[in-house]
C-alpha cells in the first residue's frame, strides 16, 4: 500500500525518468513481478487482499506511465508550435529564373531596343489564326509541316503550332507601322527526345511599314544575332513557308570567329536558328492590310534550342522536368 501512495505521488518530465519509473514497477525484474511471484507464499486468508492490492498497484503504475508520457508529448508539441523564439531567423531562399525565361527576356530586350513591342495571344487557337489566314487553306499540303494537336474532335480548335497566330491577331487589330514580337508556348505532335518535345517556346517577329525590304530583314537579324551571341556571322538559305515570299532559313556560324566560343561544348559550323521571309501579300490582305501600300518581314525562332546552345544543356527534356538540381544552376542569372 505504501507503494501505491508512492506511485500516486511520482512525477517526472524527462523520458529517461519516466522509463526508469516504468522499469522499477513494470519491468521484467520490476516490483510487480516480484510481488506476483510472492503471491503463492501468501497465507490463504490474505490472498484476496494481497491480490487486489498488487492488481491495483499495477493499474496505477500503468496509468501513471501513460499519463506522464502523454504530458511530455503534449509539452514538446507545444514547444514545436512556437519554436525556439531566441533562435536566429532562417535566411530567405531565393529561387532561380527558368532558363527559358532568361533567354526569352534577353530576346525581348534586344528587340525592344529597336522599337519592337511584345504581343501575346491564346494557346488554344482556331483554324483561321493558326492556318487559314497565314495562306494555309484547308488541304494545303504544308499543314503537314507542323503536326497539330486538335482539341477533342472539333477540327476548328487546336493548340497553336506557332505564334504566327498572334501576328495575325495583331494585324487584325492594329494599323501599320507594326513592330511586334510574340513570345509564347507552342505545341506539335512530335516524338519526345533529347532534341525535340511536343511543346516548346517561340519568339516570332513582325515588321510592317511602307517600303520594308529584304535588306531591312537581313540587317535586323544580323543586329539580333550579334547582340545575343556576340560578334557572329549569319547566312540566309532559301526556304519555303506558305506565309512568306521569299522565305529563308537563318544559320548562325558557331565557331572560332564568334565571341561565344567558350560557351560551346562541341561542334563548330553553321547552325540553323530561325525561319524568316517577306510577309506574303495574301496574308496582309487576309488581315485587312493593303499589300499595295505596305510590305513587311516576319521571322520565328525556337527559344528552347537557343537556350540549349547558350547554356550548354544537352537534353531539351531538362527544361520541363522541374528538377531542382538543374534549375538551381541558374541562380543569379537574370
Ligand atoms: N512560323 C514558322 C514556324 O513556326 C517560323 C516563321 C515565322 C517562318 C515567320 C517565317 C516567318 O516554323
PDB file of C-alpha atoms and ligand atoms in Angstrom, residues 146 161-162 164 167 188 202 204 241 243-244 275-277 298-300, ligand 1:
ATOM      1  CA  UNK A 146       3.502  21.074 -88.239  1.00  0.00           C
ATOM      2  CA  UNK A 161       1.667  25.236 -83.662  1.00  0.00           C
ATOM      3  CA  UNK A 162       3.455  28.600 -83.869  1.00  0.00           C
ATOM      4  CA  UNK A 164       2.403  33.384 -86.093  1.00  0.00           C
ATOM      5  CA  UNK A 167       0.826  38.108 -85.549  1.00  0.00           C
ATOM      6  CA  UNK A 188       3.412  19.960 -82.024  1.00  0.00           C
ATOM      7  CA  UNK A 202       8.967  30.600 -79.777  1.00  0.00           C
ATOM      8  CA  UNK A 204       8.165  35.388 -83.690  1.00  0.00           C
ATOM      9  CA  UNK A 241       6.916  28.973 -95.758  1.00  0.00           C
ATOM     10  CA  UNK A 243       3.101  32.872 -95.255  1.00  0.00           C
ATOM     11  CA  UNK A 244       6.310  34.469 -96.551  1.00  0.00           C
ATOM     12  CA  UNK A 275      12.906  30.923 -90.319  1.00  0.00           C
ATOM     13  CA  UNK A 276      12.050  34.236 -91.945  1.00  0.00           C
ATOM     14  CA  UNK A 277      10.793  35.979 -95.041  1.00  0.00           C
ATOM     15  CA  UNK A 298       8.476  38.168 -90.357  1.00  0.00           C
ATOM     16  CA  UNK A 299      10.725  35.719 -88.555  1.00  0.00           C
ATOM     17  CA  UNK A 300      10.342  32.993 -85.973  1.00  0.00           C
TER      18      UNK A 300
HETATM   19  N1  LIG B   1       6.094  30.094 -88.120  1.00  0.00           N
HETATM   20  C1  LIG B   1       7.303  29.439 -88.572  1.00  0.00           C
HETATM   21  C2  LIG B   1       7.493  28.169 -87.751  1.00  0.00           C
HETATM   22  O1  LIG B   1       6.965  28.058 -86.686  1.00  0.00           O
HETATM   23  C3  LIG B   1       8.524  30.297 -88.406  1.00  0.00           C
HETATM   24  C4  LIG B   1       8.474  31.502 -89.295  1.00  0.00           C
HETATM   25  C5  LIG B   1       7.936  32.689 -88.847  1.00  0.00           C
HETATM   26  C6  LIG B   1       8.950  31.443 -90.578  1.00  0.00           C
HETATM   27  C7  LIG B   1       7.880  33.790 -89.652  1.00  0.00           C
HETATM   28  C8  LIG B   1       8.915  32.552 -91.398  1.00  0.00           C
HETATM   29  C9  LIG B   1       8.377  33.713 -90.924  1.00  0.00           C
HETATM   30  O2  LIG B   1       8.167  27.247 -88.177  1.00  0.00           O
END
